[in-house]
């Protein structure tokens, strides 16, 4: 009888807190358990965390130590109940055994040799601030601990903990490959023919909010707009393919990988 | 616990008794809203027309009642002679002055903190009969309150919440009984429909939605799976007085997404069941989704229509099912008449002459995930549809999305989740919704009003040529009932997951709808 999303429609947030008392959870180790864990992971998790756990929309799990899960029990609990306030849902559909199988499989990612990041972060920082011109559109943490940079693109202050080097490389050389929902390029053609172009901040049945590339917000009545056009391949982020040397690209990626939560 | 209102209300409306006959003839007093769907036929249609397609653009907020709780408000108000009765999550019943919104009384049920719920501490409203107000609390109690004071008259335990039983639907008052369903489809319950003596709270009959050993239909469950096969009854049904039939929808078999544990058709899950209102005896059933593995409950409000089917007068039951098909059944017998998809679906090629779906092979959940339309939330869900006798159209809130269904292991332990799988969204699409108007006998679409996101609210249609509904993103709107043209909208600022009602007081018509965590009342 599951109803709907979040608030109840549907898809439903499940109340499973009664079974989440803090007990020590021991993860299985057999090949059979890991094989089942892989299948479950491929079905439920890989879409966001990547086939090899190296991140995408979700966190990079192919790291020696998971930032939010210091122990196996923490990991299992996060899989079970999700992380409130984030897009990480709870695996309400899995029984305890399956949760431990998935957790065991997730742990195997950490055993992979970390992806080689050959560049020099200090040199990469210079590319970021200089030739790359990245700060015009992206924010990072400045010396005073405050964010510094432009607001056109996503914040990068902890990007190294959230995205793999491979994902970052793709985003730099082919930025249109993966565009978040709130960065979809949208053009509204108004009744008077005026065109407003920018990224979509929000949209509902009656209104559309576009943040244009000059930094202005436009609240548009969809019912009176002549046309609304979305280009899921268009992004103001330029491709740096051929614009940066191989060394500069490696250095820039090494710098981005070094940007993590400092706590 | 009752929360007293600390002042006398000199303007308190006269609280009249509501005998069964008034509910039976509710169509003759459209200024009130006496039962969940307005009338026993489940049509959620009002003959009021003061607010109409010509003036609805002037509709304005008259008053607001805020709940003060974090859960969404799903109540469908009852209005009796100037008094409105609503529920608020997680455990409150209120009587309000329907003119001003002033609280007349408020009742708060003490509820445990270890509830077993799939979908939040929600409630969809009360029933009234004579001088009592009836409320199904989330911990599976049926409660009777004095309509004038909110004082507790009786409190009956429907079943044990610790085993996963819960109550969220509005009860249905019929003759001298209160009929109520039960929730718990994700907890391995054995579903039922109950009737209680309205005066005493004593149970008069209980009809299980899964037949017991030796009863017809039990053979559609392998082994002992019938004991924990779910088939809950969590949304209010309808009543056909002519045939004395309670017609009620049943929910999914459990575990939801892994049918290996319950081979067979799993009667009477995902069905409409028609019971004798006096005895609870099963008169007929129609199963929409045999051996469901996608969680497609048939708990939508059955809409009883006296109309025309293929040129002939017909007494029908119509429904837009969660499985994305619109169905028309013969009301006295439950016999299948017609089905047609009203939303995208990829699981059946159609139906045979008896209405059994012709299922496409390879559409069951797999361990890796299998893309099927509609998603588990369905082509529609529990929100009320509406039927307009004036326009002969069936209005349905539609959800257009598919999902990757996957199956997993299910271990039954009383009072814990028993689901065996789940779904994840299809990243390649942006889901959307619509309000669609279907022709009654054919189910073909006359018009649609597109929504940016999947529909989440019920529908009210009126003789003023209007269709009212809302969106999950906080909008309330009115469409022309004949064309779907947008005539009025209001930004309510909270997701609408409730159904609108309408009433008239002192010659002025109102429309009431819960938006987010508050009830809004609109008028000209």
XYZ file of C-alpha atoms in Angstrom:
787
model
C 0.000 0.000 0.000
C 2.950 2.261 -0.354
C 1.651 5.625 -1.239
C 3.656 8.536 -2.507
C 6.926 10.334 -2.478
C 8.353 11.623 0.709
C 5.296 13.131 2.172
C 3.340 10.002 1.456
C 2.517 9.721 -1.988
C 3.865 7.521 -2.734
C 6.955 6.171 -2.941
C 6.931 6.526 0.691
C 9.254 7.084 3.493
C 9.238 4.070 5.675
C 9.237 4.161 9.379
C 11.815 1.603 10.275
C 13.411 3.302 13.167
C 12.191 0.650 15.551
C 14.779 -1.758 14.237
C 17.712 0.563 14.144
C 18.953 0.291 17.691
C 22.684 0.595 17.989
C 24.078 -2.883 17.891
C 27.413 -3.930 16.481
C 26.933 -5.226 12.961
C 29.268 -7.853 11.547
C 29.519 -7.874 7.767
C 29.559 -11.186 5.882
C 32.681 -12.197 3.996
C 31.738 -15.195 1.833
C 31.995 -14.980 -1.943
C 28.302 -15.798 -2.158
C 27.355 -12.911 0.122
C 29.562 -10.511 -1.807
C 28.047 -11.684 -5.105
C 24.549 -11.027 -3.750
C 25.743 -7.689 -2.391
C 27.027 -6.753 -5.842
C 23.693 -7.602 -7.464
C 21.812 -5.566 -4.900
C 24.292 -2.713 -5.248
C 23.972 -2.780 -9.037
C 20.182 -2.658 -8.706
C 19.864 0.063 -6.079
C 23.096 1.995 -5.613
C 25.258 2.112 -8.709
C 23.098 4.656 -10.478
C 24.365 7.356 -8.108
C 27.563 5.854 -6.729
C 28.891 4.369 -9.969
C 29.505 0.741 -10.991
C 32.865 0.785 -9.242
C 31.693 2.945 -6.363
C 33.715 5.862 -7.602
C 30.911 8.342 -7.341
C 28.770 10.368 -9.664
C 25.646 11.979 -8.303
C 26.394 10.144 -5.064
C 29.546 10.078 -2.963
C 32.755 8.374 -4.037
C 32.855 5.101 -2.106
C 36.162 3.904 -3.571
C 38.203 5.542 -0.844
C 40.228 3.961 1.932
C 38.006 5.556 4.586
C 34.376 6.600 4.180
C 33.826 10.095 5.544
C 30.416 9.365 7.085
C 30.921 5.740 8.071
C 33.830 5.140 10.385
C 32.646 1.608 11.280
C 30.883 -1.244 9.522
C 27.850 -0.615 11.724
C 27.738 3.027 10.635
C 27.851 1.958 7.007
C 25.042 -0.567 7.437
C 22.887 1.986 9.245
C 23.416 4.584 6.537
C 22.362 2.050 3.919
C 19.325 1.149 5.997
C 18.006 4.595 6.912
C 19.789 6.919 4.461
C 21.248 10.304 5.325
C 18.574 12.811 6.326
C 18.803 16.107 4.518
C 20.619 14.600 1.553
C 19.509 12.717 -1.532
C 20.695 9.440 0.019
C 17.533 7.399 0.684
C 17.174 4.492 3.061
C 17.088 0.980 1.601
C 13.710 0.258 3.152
C 13.212 -2.583 0.718
C 16.152 -4.645 1.961
C 16.172 -6.989 4.909
C 19.010 -6.813 7.434
C 20.982 -9.571 5.749
C 20.831 -7.816 2.390
C 21.949 -4.553 3.949
C 25.007 -6.254 5.382
C 25.688 -7.898 2.011
C 25.572 -4.522 0.271
C 27.757 -2.979 2.982
C 30.283 -5.788 2.582
C 30.370 -5.223 -1.157
C 30.739 -1.451 -0.729
C 33.750 -2.106 1.498
C 35.456 -3.959 -1.343
C 35.708 -0.724 -3.287
C 38.177 0.566 -0.747
C 40.480 -2.318 -1.563
C 40.858 -1.134 -5.113
C 44.072 0.676 -5.756
C 43.119 4.326 -5.515
C 42.974 5.947 -8.887
C 46.332 7.379 -9.816
C 46.141 11.157 -9.738
C 49.465 12.105 -11.253
C 49.269 15.892 -11.052
C 50.580 18.435 -8.584
C 47.795 20.068 -6.530
C 49.750 23.294 -5.973
C 50.313 23.726 -9.702
C 46.687 22.769 -10.282
C 45.574 25.565 -7.975
C 47.474 27.997 -10.167
C 45.660 26.644 -13.233
C 42.331 26.959 -11.375
C 42.962 30.588 -10.488
C 44.828 31.540 -13.645
C 44.607 30.002 -17.082
C 41.488 27.956 -16.290
C 39.582 30.945 -14.966
C 37.525 28.525 -12.891
C 36.962 30.862 -9.968
C 34.857 33.166 -12.117
C 32.079 30.589 -11.940
C 32.900 28.187 -9.066
C 33.452 28.577 -5.328
C 36.155 27.054 -3.136
C 37.178 27.710 0.455
C 39.420 30.731 0.812
C 42.178 31.304 3.367
C 39.714 32.879 5.790
C 37.452 29.827 5.632
C 34.797 31.645 3.618
C 33.716 30.580 0.166
C 35.248 32.588 -2.643
C 34.346 32.628 -6.325
C 31.431 32.937 -8.722
C 27.991 31.419 -8.362
C 27.276 30.343 -11.926
C 28.654 26.832 -11.478
C 28.473 24.251 -8.674
C 30.437 24.731 -5.455
C 33.740 22.814 -5.511
C 34.891 23.317 -1.921
C 34.525 19.610 -1.070
C 34.374 18.158 -4.562
C 37.324 15.806 -3.984
C 35.332 13.866 -1.424
C 32.275 13.631 -3.618
C 33.512 12.927 -7.113
C 36.158 10.626 -8.524
C 39.087 11.930 -10.533
C 37.612 10.246 -13.614
C 34.302 12.029 -13.140
C 36.085 15.356 -12.686
C 38.140 14.765 -15.819
C 34.967 14.070 -17.779
C 33.322 17.223 -16.439
C 36.294 19.344 -17.513
C 36.746 17.963 -21.028
C 33.091 17.109 -21.764
C 30.951 19.206 -19.388
C 27.672 18.400 -21.128
C 27.999 14.678 -20.323
C 26.312 15.031 -16.922
C 24.302 18.140 -15.992
C 22.523 18.349 -12.620
C 18.770 19.066 -12.609
C 19.208 22.555 -11.234
C 21.697 23.471 -13.989
C 19.529 22.558 -16.977
C 19.822 25.249 -19.651
C 16.332 26.668 -20.151
C 14.937 29.283 -22.482
C 11.518 30.847 -21.981
C 9.986 32.633 -24.936
C 7.544 35.152 -23.474
C 4.279 36.302 -25.047
C 5.996 39.436 -26.402
C 8.701 37.350 -28.042
C 11.385 38.154 -25.450
C 13.704 35.213 -24.787
C 15.080 34.569 -21.323
C 17.879 32.067 -21.144
C 19.714 30.670 -18.158
C 19.682 27.738 -15.796
C 16.505 26.426 -14.274
C 16.381 26.979 -10.537
C 12.870 25.630 -9.925
C 9.826 24.758 -11.957
C 6.257 23.789 -11.139
C 3.007 23.530 -13.055
C 2.527 27.299 -13.171
C 5.899 28.964 -12.644
C 9.475 28.642 -13.840
C 12.453 30.371 -12.228
C 15.422 30.998 -14.512
C 18.757 32.277 -13.233
C 20.199 33.938 -16.302
C 23.863 33.921 -17.141
C 24.183 37.547 -16.055
C 23.138 36.533 -12.559
C 19.527 37.781 -12.594
C 16.513 35.725 -11.550
C 13.331 35.663 -13.641
C 10.041 34.292 -12.300
C 8.094 33.293 -15.384
C 4.404 32.451 -15.616
C 4.463 29.261 -17.649
C 0.835 29.659 -18.656
C 1.547 32.901 -20.496
C 4.903 31.881 -21.954
C 4.854 31.113 -25.657
C 7.416 28.343 -25.410
C 9.796 26.754 -22.927
C 12.867 25.083 -24.366
C 15.293 22.907 -22.420
C 18.667 21.835 -23.686
C 20.044 19.094 -21.514
C 23.326 19.112 -23.396
C 24.014 22.831 -23.152
C 26.042 24.288 -20.326
C 27.900 27.575 -19.845
C 30.844 25.485 -18.660
C 33.319 25.461 -21.578
C 35.147 22.314 -22.550
C 38.838 22.508 -21.706
C 39.690 19.814 -24.202
C 42.690 21.097 -26.155
C 42.756 24.283 -24.085
C 44.814 22.869 -21.261
C 47.927 20.762 -21.763
C 47.898 17.201 -20.444
C 50.044 18.284 -17.491
C 47.819 21.263 -16.712
C 44.762 19.014 -16.777
C 46.390 16.480 -14.450
C 47.414 19.258 -12.086
C 43.946 20.805 -12.089
C 42.361 17.431 -11.317
C 44.879 16.805 -8.535
C 43.923 20.168 -7.040
C 40.214 19.400 -7.229
C 40.729 15.941 -5.715
C 42.521 17.619 -2.793
C 39.422 19.732 -1.962
C 37.701 17.929 0.895
C 35.911 18.615 4.130
C 38.528 19.704 6.615
C 36.672 18.686 9.781
C -6.686 13.698 25.791
C -9.100 16.477 24.991
C -7.957 20.051 24.561
C -10.657 22.346 25.900
C -11.421 25.561 24.132
C -11.156 28.212 26.808
C -13.946 30.472 25.782
C -17.615 30.202 25.133
C -18.623 30.689 21.557
C -21.779 32.753 21.482
C -21.977 32.255 17.739
C -21.515 28.499 17.879
C -23.590 26.958 15.165
C -26.535 24.755 15.882
C -25.307 21.178 15.874
C -27.870 19.006 14.243
C -28.149 15.265 14.335
C -27.235 13.353 11.224
C -29.437 10.289 10.935
C -28.584 7.699 8.300
C -31.382 8.960 6.069
C -29.666 12.316 5.692
C -26.479 10.665 4.461
C -28.502 8.396 2.185
C -30.086 11.470 0.636
C -27.028 13.697 0.820
C -27.496 14.671 -2.820
C -30.623 16.582 -1.764
C -28.691 18.857 0.617
C -25.611 19.914 -1.343
C -24.936 22.763 1.110
C -23.541 20.088 3.452
C -20.844 17.452 2.911
C -22.004 14.527 5.005
C -19.695 11.652 4.084
C -16.143 11.175 2.801
C -16.915 11.480 -0.918
C -19.913 13.780 -0.402
C -22.379 11.042 -1.255
C -22.320 7.250 -0.880
C -21.648 6.812 -4.603
C -18.075 8.047 -4.347
C -18.583 10.682 -7.040
C -17.185 13.695 -5.144
C -19.534 15.850 -7.209
C -21.539 18.796 -5.920
C -24.718 20.281 -7.341
C -23.671 23.723 -6.052
C -23.071 26.231 -8.832
C -22.811 29.656 -7.211
C -19.073 29.423 -7.835
C -18.943 28.680 -11.532
C -16.850 28.932 -14.661
C -17.871 32.554 -15.089
C -16.793 33.857 -11.684
C -14.268 31.376 -10.273
C -11.496 33.785 -11.225
C -12.616 35.906 -8.255
C -12.183 33.122 -5.695
C -10.282 34.305 -2.593
C -9.130 32.799 0.689
C -11.762 33.230 3.426
C -9.968 31.582 6.334
C -7.156 29.148 7.134
C -6.787 26.546 9.863
C -3.146 25.626 10.523
C -2.310 22.267 12.028
C 0.973 23.044 13.749
C 2.257 19.551 12.992
C 4.987 18.462 10.649
C 3.090 15.769 8.771
C 1.017 16.596 5.703
C -2.703 17.175 6.135
C -4.760 14.793 4.012
C -8.157 15.367 5.549
C -11.370 15.550 3.543
C -13.653 17.717 5.689
C -17.187 16.822 6.714
C -19.604 19.769 6.931
C -22.872 19.560 8.865
C -25.101 22.618 9.201
C -22.340 25.143 9.689
C -19.849 22.930 11.505
C -16.798 21.435 9.827
C -15.076 18.308 11.180
C -11.477 17.674 10.165
C -8.537 15.567 11.233
C -4.952 16.717 11.531
C -1.893 14.545 11.734
C -0.807 12.773 13.739
C -3.718 12.400 16.165
C -6.120 15.367 16.231
C -9.802 15.803 15.419
C -11.261 19.327 15.293
C -14.696 20.843 14.957
C -14.605 24.292 13.341
C -17.162 26.967 12.712
C -17.444 26.624 8.940
C -18.117 30.355 8.485
C -15.109 31.717 10.337
C -12.747 28.805 10.952
C -13.033 29.283 14.708
C -12.154 26.125 16.635
C -15.202 24.790 18.519
C -13.417 21.820 20.042
C -10.295 19.781 19.567
C -9.622 16.164 20.514
C -6.160 14.655 20.723
C -5.660 10.896 20.870
C -2.707 9.625 22.846
C -0.711 7.478 20.459
C 2.335 5.273 21.046
C 5.760 6.202 19.743
C 6.583 2.772 18.307
C 4.066 2.716 15.469
C 4.707 0.466 12.456
C 3.922 2.595 9.404
C 4.880 2.555 5.767
C 3.830 6.076 4.951
C 3.631 8.508 7.813
C 1.156 9.354 10.590
C -1.552 10.560 8.243
C -5.344 10.633 8.345
C -7.995 11.371 5.735
C -11.009 12.398 7.766
C -13.958 11.420 9.922
C -17.475 10.080 9.543
C -20.582 11.474 11.244
C -23.753 9.655 12.268
C -26.482 10.978 14.553
C -24.697 12.889 17.312
C -21.286 11.237 17.028
C -18.103 11.804 15.043
C -16.050 8.691 14.153
C -12.290 8.659 13.778
C -9.838 5.889 12.926
C -6.577 6.671 14.746
C -3.171 5.772 13.394
C -2.663 3.170 16.159
C -5.641 1.202 14.787
C -8.388 2.352 17.134
C -11.893 3.364 16.122
C -13.073 6.264 18.239
C -16.456 7.908 18.722
C -16.625 11.532 19.871
C -19.570 13.641 20.879
C -20.238 15.978 17.956
C -21.032 18.973 20.180
C -18.188 18.761 22.677
C -15.537 16.415 21.287
C -15.852 14.278 24.438
C -14.873 10.643 24.022
C -17.871 8.310 23.842
C -16.094 5.051 23.071
C -12.697 3.782 21.953
C -12.418 0.354 20.328
C -9.187 -1.348 19.348
C -9.477 -2.496 15.739
C -6.289 -4.547 15.897
C -2.774 -4.574 17.342
C -0.591 -1.754 15.992
C 2.473 -3.707 17.097
C 1.668 -6.216 14.373
C 1.621 -3.464 11.756
C -2.105 -2.651 11.737
C -2.956 1.047 11.380
C -5.893 3.230 10.474
C -5.639 6.291 8.234
C -8.843 6.281 6.183
C -12.141 7.939 7.038
C -14.777 5.498 8.357
C -18.066 5.103 6.485
C -21.339 5.341 8.426
C -24.069 3.052 7.034
C -27.425 2.588 8.782
C -26.510 1.844 12.413
C -22.954 0.732 11.723
C -19.531 2.243 11.197
C -17.537 0.490 8.515
C -13.777 0.871 8.583
C -10.816 -0.513 6.679
C -7.271 -1.155 7.875
C -3.716 -0.356 6.792
C -0.549 -2.417 7.115
C 0.108 -3.841 3.658
C 3.881 -3.746 4.153
C 3.818 -5.606 7.485
C 2.450 -9.062 6.713
C -1.009 -8.399 8.150
C -4.116 -10.287 7.027
C -6.447 -7.558 5.799
C -10.113 -7.137 6.627
C -13.094 -4.825 6.518
C -14.950 -4.286 9.811
C -18.358 -2.974 10.856
C -19.012 -1.680 14.384
C -22.183 -0.856 16.219
C -22.357 2.931 15.993
C -23.720 3.336 19.528
C -21.523 0.921 21.440
C -18.382 0.365 19.383
C -18.902 -3.382 19.512
C -17.786 -5.174 16.374
C -20.720 -6.533 14.346
C -18.835 -8.215 11.530
C -15.336 -8.689 10.183
C -14.718 -9.938 6.654
C -11.145 -10.872 5.879
C -9.892 -9.811 2.481
C -7.956 -13.077 2.305
C -10.137 -16.186 2.615
C -9.306 -18.582 5.435
C -8.534 -22.284 5.115
C -11.470 -24.081 3.509
C -13.029 -20.908 2.126
C -13.242 -20.297 -1.623
C -10.206 -18.378 -2.808
C -7.837 -19.660 -0.166
C -6.363 -21.973 -2.814
C -5.010 -18.888 -4.607
C -2.329 -18.629 -1.926
C 0.444 -21.200 -1.781
C 0.939 -22.856 1.602
C 0.378 -20.601 4.584
C 1.147 -17.402 2.696
C -2.510 -16.348 3.104
C -1.937 -15.766 6.798
C 0.451 -12.888 6.123
C -0.702 -11.829 2.637
C -1.761 -8.229 3.453
C -4.589 -7.023 1.121
C -5.356 -4.023 3.359
C -8.351 -1.678 2.984
C -6.887 1.723 3.815
C -9.055 4.086 1.731
C -12.777 4.699 2.251
C -15.105 2.732 -0.013
C -18.593 3.401 -1.346
C -22.106 2.150 -0.607
C -24.804 1.035 -3.034
C -28.099 1.280 -1.070
C -30.155 -0.268 -3.846
C -28.230 -3.543 -3.582
C -27.189 -2.973 0.050
C -23.558 -3.432 -1.010
C -20.494 -1.967 0.612
C -18.065 -1.724 -2.313
C -14.482 -1.304 -1.137
C -11.013 -1.506 -2.656
C -8.291 -3.800 -1.347
C -4.538 -3.307 -1.419
C -1.451 -5.187 -2.449
C -0.566 -8.740 -1.552
C 2.556 -9.082 0.583
C 5.444 -9.271 0.317
C 4.930 -6.521 -2.240
C 7.584 -7.141 -4.872
C 8.519 -10.788 -4.488
C 5.661 -13.061 -5.523
C 7.691 -16.240 -5.034
C 6.492 -16.340 -1.421
C 2.809 -16.346 -2.395
C 2.290 -18.162 -5.696
C -1.229 -17.938 -7.084
C -3.682 -15.135 -7.853
C -3.762 -14.013 -4.191
C -7.475 -13.325 -3.821
C -8.878 -10.823 -2.856
C -5.855 -8.540 -3.016
C -5.960 -5.631 -5.520
C -9.721 -6.108 -5.889
C -13.039 -4.430 -5.409
C -15.069 -6.492 -2.958
C -18.832 -6.059 -2.558
C -20.153 -7.046 0.875
C -23.658 -7.222 2.276
C -23.786 -4.136 4.493
C -25.699 -5.946 7.244
C -23.671 -9.151 7.469
C -20.354 -8.506 5.734
C -20.963 -11.511 3.502
C -19.056 -11.368 0.209
C -21.425 -10.871 -2.729
C -18.931 -10.393 -5.524
C -15.339 -9.450 -6.194
C -13.306 -8.270 -9.135
C -9.526 -8.570 -9.056
C -7.723 -5.964 -11.160
C -4.155 -7.245 -10.797
C -3.927 -10.991 -10.055
C -0.680 -11.968 -8.311
C 0.497 -8.364 -8.152
C 4.255 -7.839 -7.834
C 4.271 -4.039 -8.306
C 2.324 -2.783 -5.270
C -0.661 -1.655 -7.310
C -3.332 -1.410 -4.615
C -6.924 -1.193 -5.826
C -7.831 1.100 -2.919
C -9.134 3.920 -5.131
C -12.632 5.116 -4.206
C -15.150 3.044 -6.224
C -17.310 5.446 -8.244
C -20.909 4.232 -8.569
C -22.589 5.533 -11.702
C -26.106 5.145 -13.063
C -25.442 5.950 -16.683
C -25.221 4.651 -20.191
C -22.912 1.922 -21.367
C -22.723 1.332 -25.128
C -26.077 2.990 -25.572
C -27.881 1.041 -22.853
C -28.803 2.203 -19.319
C -26.391 0.626 -16.879
C -25.610 0.643 -13.181
C -21.832 0.694 -13.118
C -18.789 0.869 -10.890
C -15.981 2.851 -12.496
C -12.400 3.221 -11.344
C -9.040 4.369 -12.603
C -6.826 1.714 -11.055
C -3.259 2.166 -9.877
C -2.196 -0.320 -12.595
C -2.901 2.435 -15.200
C -6.157 0.980 -16.587
C -9.611 2.526 -16.300
C -12.300 -0.097 -15.615
C -16.062 -0.261 -15.850
C -17.840 -3.064 -13.960
C -21.487 -4.081 -13.697
C -22.522 -2.913 -10.234
C -24.998 -5.606 -9.107
C -22.671 -8.477 -10.138
C -19.113 -7.111 -10.399
C -18.904 -8.438 -13.946
C -16.241 -6.914 -16.151
C -17.512 -4.590 -18.857
C -14.562 -2.617 -20.163
C -10.955 -1.569 -19.552
C -8.707 0.943 -21.234
C -5.312 2.392 -20.295
C -5.460 6.016 -19.117
C -1.715 6.368 -18.423
C 1.436 4.836 -19.883
C 1.739 1.150 -19.024
C 4.048 -1.576 -20.267
C 2.868 -4.618 -18.307
C -0.276 -5.842 -20.127
C -1.472 -6.028 -23.719
C -5.099 -5.740 -22.655
C -7.729 -7.890 -20.921
C -9.618 -11.067 -21.745
C -13.419 -11.213 -21.789
C -13.537 -11.684 -18.033
C -11.302 -8.711 -17.362
C -8.181 -10.684 -16.556
C -5.151 -8.693 -17.688
C -3.016 -10.233 -20.437
C 0.334 -9.817 -18.756
C 3.460 -9.255 -20.836
C 6.197 -11.754 -20.015
C 9.320 -10.356 -18.390
C 7.630 -7.521 -16.496
C 8.132 -8.894 -13.006
C 10.768 -7.360 -10.714
C 14.282 -8.771 -10.976
C 17.198 -8.616 -8.611
C 18.934 -6.079 -10.858
C 15.856 -3.998 -11.640
C 13.330 -4.141 -14.463
C 11.827 -1.010 -16.047
C 8.012 -1.140 -15.986
C 5.283 1.523 -16.320
C 3.601 2.693 -14.167
C 5.819 3.082 -11.078
C 4.788 1.628 -7.739
C 2.945 4.866 -6.993
C 0.757 3.943 -9.964
C -0.946 5.692 -12.862
C -2.941 7.201 -10.015
C -2.902 6.491 -6.297
C -5.361 6.836 -3.420
C -6.469 10.417 -4.150
C -10.138 10.713 -4.963
C -11.319 10.810 -8.560
C -14.558 12.603 -9.425
C -17.448 11.957 -11.763
C -19.722 14.631 -13.165
C -23.259 13.544 -14.091
C -23.619 16.893 -15.846
C -20.739 16.251 -18.234
C -20.675 12.431 -18.048
C -16.916 12.591 -17.498
C -14.650 10.729 -15.076
C -11.834 12.949 -13.770
C -8.627 11.268 -12.658
C -5.371 12.636 -11.212
C -2.621 10.979 -13.251
C 1.023 10.119 -12.610
C 3.212 9.441 -15.628
C 6.383 7.656 -14.627
C 8.006 4.265 -14.818
C 10.406 2.628 -12.398
C 13.017 -0.065 -12.159
C 11.404 -2.693 -9.983
C 13.646 -5.102 -8.193
C 12.965 -8.011 -5.954
C 14.723 -9.016 -2.810
C 14.417 -11.332 0.125
C 11.517 -11.064 2.545
C 11.635 -12.451 6.052
C 8.402 -12.398 8.003
C 8.736 -11.246 11.573
C 5.523 -9.891 13.133
C 5.416 -6.109 13.208
C 8.340 -5.569 10.858
C 8.512 -4.692 7.193
C 7.721 -7.515 4.789
C 8.203 -6.173 1.279
C 10.789 -8.214 -0.682
C 12.088 -5.573 -3.075
C 11.403 -2.029 -4.180
C 11.888 0.371 -7.029
C 14.188 3.136 -8.160
C 13.431 5.988 -10.504
C 14.206 5.921 -14.195
C 16.970 8.527 -14.616
C 16.271 8.853 -18.329
C 12.931 10.579 -17.879
C 11.371 13.517 -16.115
C 8.098 12.306 -14.579
C 5.003 14.444 -15.015
C 1.322 14.413 -14.249
C -2.071 15.491 -15.486
C -5.711 15.855 -14.675
C -7.495 13.804 -17.328
C -11.179 13.705 -18.198
C -12.280 10.276 -19.430
C -15.506 9.391 -21.172
C -17.482 7.260 -18.744
C -18.167 4.174 -20.817
C -15.131 4.070 -23.108
C -12.451 5.572 -20.883
C -11.138 7.525 -23.849
C -9.644 10.887 -22.971
C -11.761 13.965 -23.632
C -9.170 16.457 -22.351
C -6.162 16.762 -20.112
C -4.556 19.498 -18.081
C -0.816 18.795 -17.817
C 0.980 19.069 -14.481
C 4.711 19.578 -14.092
C 4.954 16.791 -11.535
C 3.003 13.639 -10.801
C -0.533 14.259 -9.507
C -0.912 13.975 -5.752
C -4.325 15.440 -4.913
C -7.955 14.445 -5.209
C -10.557 16.067 -7.440
C -13.914 17.762 -6.869
C -16.282 18.483 -9.740
C -19.306 20.752 -9.458
C -22.431 21.796 -11.315
C -20.718 25.138 -11.803
C -18.786 23.446 -14.637
C -15.699 23.321 -12.464
C -13.032 20.788 -11.563
C -10.901 21.637 -8.507
C -7.616 20.022 -7.583
C -4.051 20.833 -6.499
C -0.425 19.899 -7.049
C 2.329 18.443 -4.931
C 4.196 21.715 -5.406
C 1.604 23.769 -3.587
C -0.832 25.020 -6.209
C -4.623 24.911 -6.081
C -6.525 25.364 -9.330
C -9.900 25.202 -11.054
C -10.458 23.948 -14.597
C -13.482 24.087 -16.863
C -15.175 20.721 -16.463
C -15.993 20.414 -20.157
C -12.701 21.574 -21.667
C -9.970 21.456 -19.026
C -9.238 25.154 -19.526
C -7.469 26.750 -16.556
C -9.818 29.271 -14.897
C -8.281 29.989 -11.482
C -5.139 29.236 -9.526
C -3.742 29.954 -6.107
C -0.247 29.410 -4.697
C -0.883 27.650 -1.392
C 2.768 27.111 -0.578
C 2.607 23.453 0.465
C 2.046 20.166 -1.298
C -1.604 19.251 -1.837
C -2.247 15.613 -0.943
C -5.892 15.931 -0.047
C -9.230 16.165 -1.839
C -11.387 19.302 -2.090
C -14.971 19.569 -0.835
C -17.586 22.306 -1.188
C -20.464 23.587 0.938
C -22.806 26.540 1.291
C -23.646 28.700 4.292
C -25.920 31.755 4.514
C -26.277 31.671 0.770
C -22.529 31.673 0.113
C -20.612 28.744 -1.427
C -17.182 27.724 -0.128
C -14.492 25.333 -1.349
C -12.234 23.704 1.279
C -8.940 21.949 0.643
C -5.966 20.974 2.803
C -2.758 22.473 1.419
C 0.524 21.527 3.046
C -0.115 21.592 6.787
C -3.186 23.807 6.737
C -6.788 23.788 5.616
C -7.710 26.601 3.217
C -11.288 27.713 2.639
C -12.067 29.766 -0.466
C -15.104 31.827 -1.421
C -16.158 34.629 -3.737
